[in-house]
Amino acid sequence: SISNLPTTQLKTHTGMMNVSTPETTIMDLCLFMKRSGGLSHVATVIDELAESINPHLFKQLLKKIMNSLGGNG
């Protein structure tokens, strides 16, 4: 369920907004690559997000998603 995916709060001029974490964004881009603009676009975004990724959180999210898809997370 999307409500169970990690988010973070971002301050905007009208208040706080929940947004996807970098780890969740990368997962979404990979799972929906065609809708995300294809491999080249996805690779560019991942490169831009690379420094803000927490490897431990990314691994946890990957396991969670693989389990929900019936994989061997």
N, CA, C and O of each residue as an XYZ file, in Angstrom:
292
protein
N       0.833     -1.183      0.000
C       0.000      0.000      0.000
C       0.882      1.252      0.000
O       1.905      1.303      0.683
N       0.486      2.220     -0.745
C       1.270      3.452     -0.855
C       1.366      4.171      0.484
O       2.339      4.883      0.734
N       0.380      3.998      1.339
C       0.416      4.662      2.642
C       1.510      4.103      3.544
O       1.868      4.729      4.542
N       2.040      2.941      3.208
C       3.099      2.328      3.998
C       4.504      2.645      3.487
O       5.493      2.204      4.072
N       4.592      3.401      2.405
C       5.903      3.735      1.850
C       6.504      4.933      2.587
O       5.783      5.833      3.018
N       7.838      4.933      2.726
C       8.489      6.026      3.463
C       8.316      7.392      2.789
O       8.442      7.533      1.572
N       8.027      8.379      3.620
C       7.939      9.766      3.163
C       8.743     10.642      4.114
O       9.164     10.202      5.184
N       8.941     11.862      3.711
C       9.588     12.859      4.549
C       8.804     14.155      4.379
O       8.046     14.303      3.419
N       8.981     15.085      5.297
C       8.264     16.350      5.183
C       9.160     17.411      4.574
O      10.344     17.515      4.893
N       8.569     18.187      3.697
C       9.265     19.265      3.008
C       8.533     20.569      3.327
O       7.311     20.653      3.205
N       9.290     21.571      3.732
C       8.684     22.870      4.046
C       8.443     23.632      2.749
O       9.346     23.766      1.923
N       7.219     24.130      2.575
C       6.867     24.946      1.420
C       6.389     26.303      1.916
O       6.272     26.517      3.123
N       6.116     27.212      1.004
C       5.664     28.543      1.420
C       4.268     28.521      2.032
O       3.858     29.494      2.663
N       3.525     27.414      1.853
C       2.185     27.313      2.436
C       2.127     26.358      3.621
O       1.056     26.154      4.192
N       3.257     25.769      4.001
C       3.278     24.843      5.130
C       4.138     23.622      4.832
O       5.062     23.682      4.020
N       3.826     22.521      5.495
C       4.592     21.292      5.323
C       3.859     20.356      4.357
O       2.630     20.320      4.311
N       4.646     19.602      3.592
C       4.100     18.669      2.623
C       4.841     17.346      2.742
O       6.067     17.331      2.849
N       4.108     16.233      2.726
C       4.734     14.922      2.696
C       5.180     14.616      1.275
O       4.403     14.744      0.329
N       6.437     14.209      1.132
C       6.980     13.836     -0.173
C       7.714     12.502     -0.039
O       8.078     12.081      1.059
N       7.913     11.875     -1.139
C       8.628     10.602     -1.199
C      10.079     10.782     -0.763
O      10.714     11.782     -1.097
N      10.600      9.803     -0.010
C      12.027      9.834      0.321
C      12.825      9.530     -0.944
O      12.266      8.993     -1.900
N      14.111      9.856     -0.975
C      14.921      9.504     -2.151
C      14.873      8.003     -2.443
O      14.843      7.598     -3.605
N      14.866      7.183     -1.399
C      14.835      5.733     -1.575
C      13.528      5.290     -2.241
O      13.533      4.450     -3.141
N      12.414      5.864     -1.789
C      11.113      5.533     -2.365
C      11.020      6.026     -3.805
O      10.467      5.341     -4.665
N      11.553      7.198     -4.062
C      11.546      7.737     -5.420
C      12.286      6.817     -6.379
O      11.805      6.548     -7.480
N      13.453      6.334     -5.968
C      14.226      5.436     -6.833
C      13.452      4.145     -7.093
O      13.425      3.656     -8.222
N      12.824      3.593     -6.057
C      12.033      2.378     -6.244
C      10.904      2.621     -7.237
O      10.674      1.810     -8.134
N      10.202      3.734     -7.077
C       9.113      4.059     -8.007
C       9.630      4.179     -9.439
O       9.016      3.659    -10.371
N      10.746      4.858     -9.609
C      11.306      5.025    -10.954
C      11.653      3.682    -11.585
O      11.411      3.468    -12.773
N      12.219      2.778    -10.788
C      12.612      1.467    -11.313
C      11.397      0.584    -11.589
O      11.358     -0.122    -12.597
N      10.414      0.621    -10.704
C       9.220     -0.205    -10.895
C       8.359      0.285    -12.052
O       7.664     -0.503    -12.692
N       8.407      1.573    -12.315
C       7.589      2.168    -13.373
C       8.480      2.876    -14.393
O       8.230      4.021    -14.768
N       9.521      2.173    -14.833
C      10.549      2.774    -15.682
C       9.981      3.365    -16.973
O      10.328      4.485    -17.350
N       9.125      2.628    -17.639
C       8.574      3.130    -18.902
C       7.778      4.416    -18.677
O       7.894      5.371    -19.445
N       6.967      4.429    -17.611
C       6.172      5.619    -17.288
C       7.037      6.753    -16.754
O       6.628      7.914    -16.761
N       8.247      6.405    -16.288
C       9.159      7.406    -15.724
C      10.065      8.041    -16.768
O      10.912      8.869    -16.431
N       9.901      7.668    -18.011
C      10.689      8.288    -19.071
C      11.769      7.406    -19.652
O      12.545      7.856    -20.495
N      11.838      6.158    -19.222
C      12.810      5.224    -19.780
C      14.105      5.171    -18.986
O      14.330      5.953    -18.062
N      14.949      4.224    -19.376
C      16.181      3.936    -18.655
C      17.102      5.148    -18.526
O      17.642      5.397    -17.448
N      17.285      5.891    -19.591
C      18.194      7.034    -19.551
C      17.743      8.076    -18.529
O      18.550      8.592    -17.756
N      16.454      8.375    -18.533
C      15.932      9.363    -17.576
C      16.047      8.849    -16.146
O      16.463      9.579    -15.247
N      15.675      7.591    -15.944
C      15.743      6.999    -14.608
C      17.187      7.012    -14.099
O      17.433      7.350    -12.941
N      18.134      6.648    -14.953
C      19.552      6.645    -14.561
C      20.014      8.054    -14.182
O      20.780      8.215    -13.232
N      19.565      9.060    -14.901
C      19.934     10.443    -14.595
C      19.413     10.858    -13.218
O      20.139     11.469    -12.434
N      18.163     10.526    -12.929
C      17.582     10.890    -11.639
C      18.274     10.137    -10.501
O      18.555     10.717     -9.452
N      18.547      8.846    -10.708
C      19.250      8.074     -9.685
C      20.621      8.677     -9.412
O      21.041      8.771     -8.258
N      21.317      9.084    -10.463
C      22.626      9.714    -10.296
C      22.506     10.992     -9.465
O      23.356     11.263     -8.617
N      21.468     11.764     -9.704
C      21.270     13.008     -8.965
C      20.888     12.762     -7.507
O      21.209     13.575     -6.640
N      20.207     11.650     -7.229
C      19.778     11.333     -5.864
C      20.811     10.513     -5.081
O      20.670     10.336     -3.871
N      21.826     10.024     -5.751
C      22.760      9.055     -5.160
C      23.348      9.513     -3.821
O      23.452      8.713     -2.892
N      23.724     10.759     -3.714
C      24.356     11.241     -2.481
C      23.383     11.349     -1.316
O      23.807     11.395     -0.161
N      22.087     11.388     -1.602
C      21.113     11.534     -0.518
C      20.494     10.202     -0.098
O      19.607     10.174      0.755
N      20.950      9.108     -0.684
C      20.408      7.779     -0.365
C      21.037      7.227      0.906
O      22.246      7.322      1.113
N      20.195      6.653      1.748
C      20.656      5.915      2.920
C      20.636      4.435      2.523
O      19.556      3.863      2.371
N      21.804      3.802      2.350
C      21.839      2.407      1.883
C      21.030      1.445      2.749
O      20.394      0.529      2.229
N      21.049      1.647      4.065
C      20.294      0.765      4.961
C      18.789      0.905      4.712
O      18.079     -0.096      4.624
N      18.307      2.136      4.601
C      16.882      2.359      4.335
C      16.491      1.840      2.957
O      15.396      1.309      2.773
N      17.390      1.996      1.995
C      17.120      1.513      0.639
C      16.979     -0.008      0.642
O      16.080     -0.550      0.000
N      17.860     -0.694      1.359
C      17.809     -2.154      1.436
C      16.520     -2.607      2.123
O      15.887     -3.562      1.673
N      16.125     -1.937      3.202
C      14.878     -2.273      3.892
C      13.677     -2.112      2.967
O      12.791     -2.966      2.930
N      13.656     -1.011      2.222
C      12.552     -0.750      1.306
C      12.533     -1.783      0.188
O      11.464     -2.259     -0.194
N      13.685     -2.131     -0.335
C      13.765     -3.138     -1.391
C      13.193     -4.468     -0.900
O      12.424     -5.112     -1.614
N      13.562     -4.882      0.307
C      13.034     -6.127      0.871
C      11.513     -6.061      1.024
O      10.805     -7.016      0.704
N      11.023     -4.927      1.515
C       9.590     -4.749      1.710
C       8.841     -4.855      0.380
O       7.808     -5.520      0.296
N       9.359     -4.206     -0.645
C       8.704     -4.229     -1.948
C       8.787     -5.610     -2.585
O       7.810     -6.093     -3.158
N       9.952     -6.245     -2.484
C      10.094     -7.593     -3.053
C       9.127     -8.559     -2.366
O       8.511     -9.389     -3.034
N       8.988     -8.463     -1.051
C       8.049     -9.331     -0.338
C       6.611     -9.068     -0.787
O       5.832    -10.009     -0.943
N       6.255     -7.811     -0.993
C       4.897     -7.487     -1.413
C       4.617     -7.947     -2.844
O       3.466     -8.180     -3.213
N       5.679     -8.076     -3.649
C       5.531     -8.546     -5.027
C       5.671    -10.063     -5.122
O       5.567    -10.637     -6.207
N       5.907    -10.709     -3.976
C       6.046    -12.155     -3.969
C       7.455    -12.626     -4.251
O       7.661    -13.797     -4.567
N       8.440    -11.728     -4.142
C       9.840    -12.077     -4.372
C      10.495    -12.644     -3.131
O       9.854    -12.816     -2.094
N      11.754    -12.927     -3.249
C      12.519    -13.494     -2.133
C      13.346    -12.431     -1.446
O      14.568    -12.562     -1.384
N      12.722    -11.374     -0.921
C      13.428    -10.267     -0.298
C      14.225    -10.685      0.849
O      14.881     -9.856      1.480
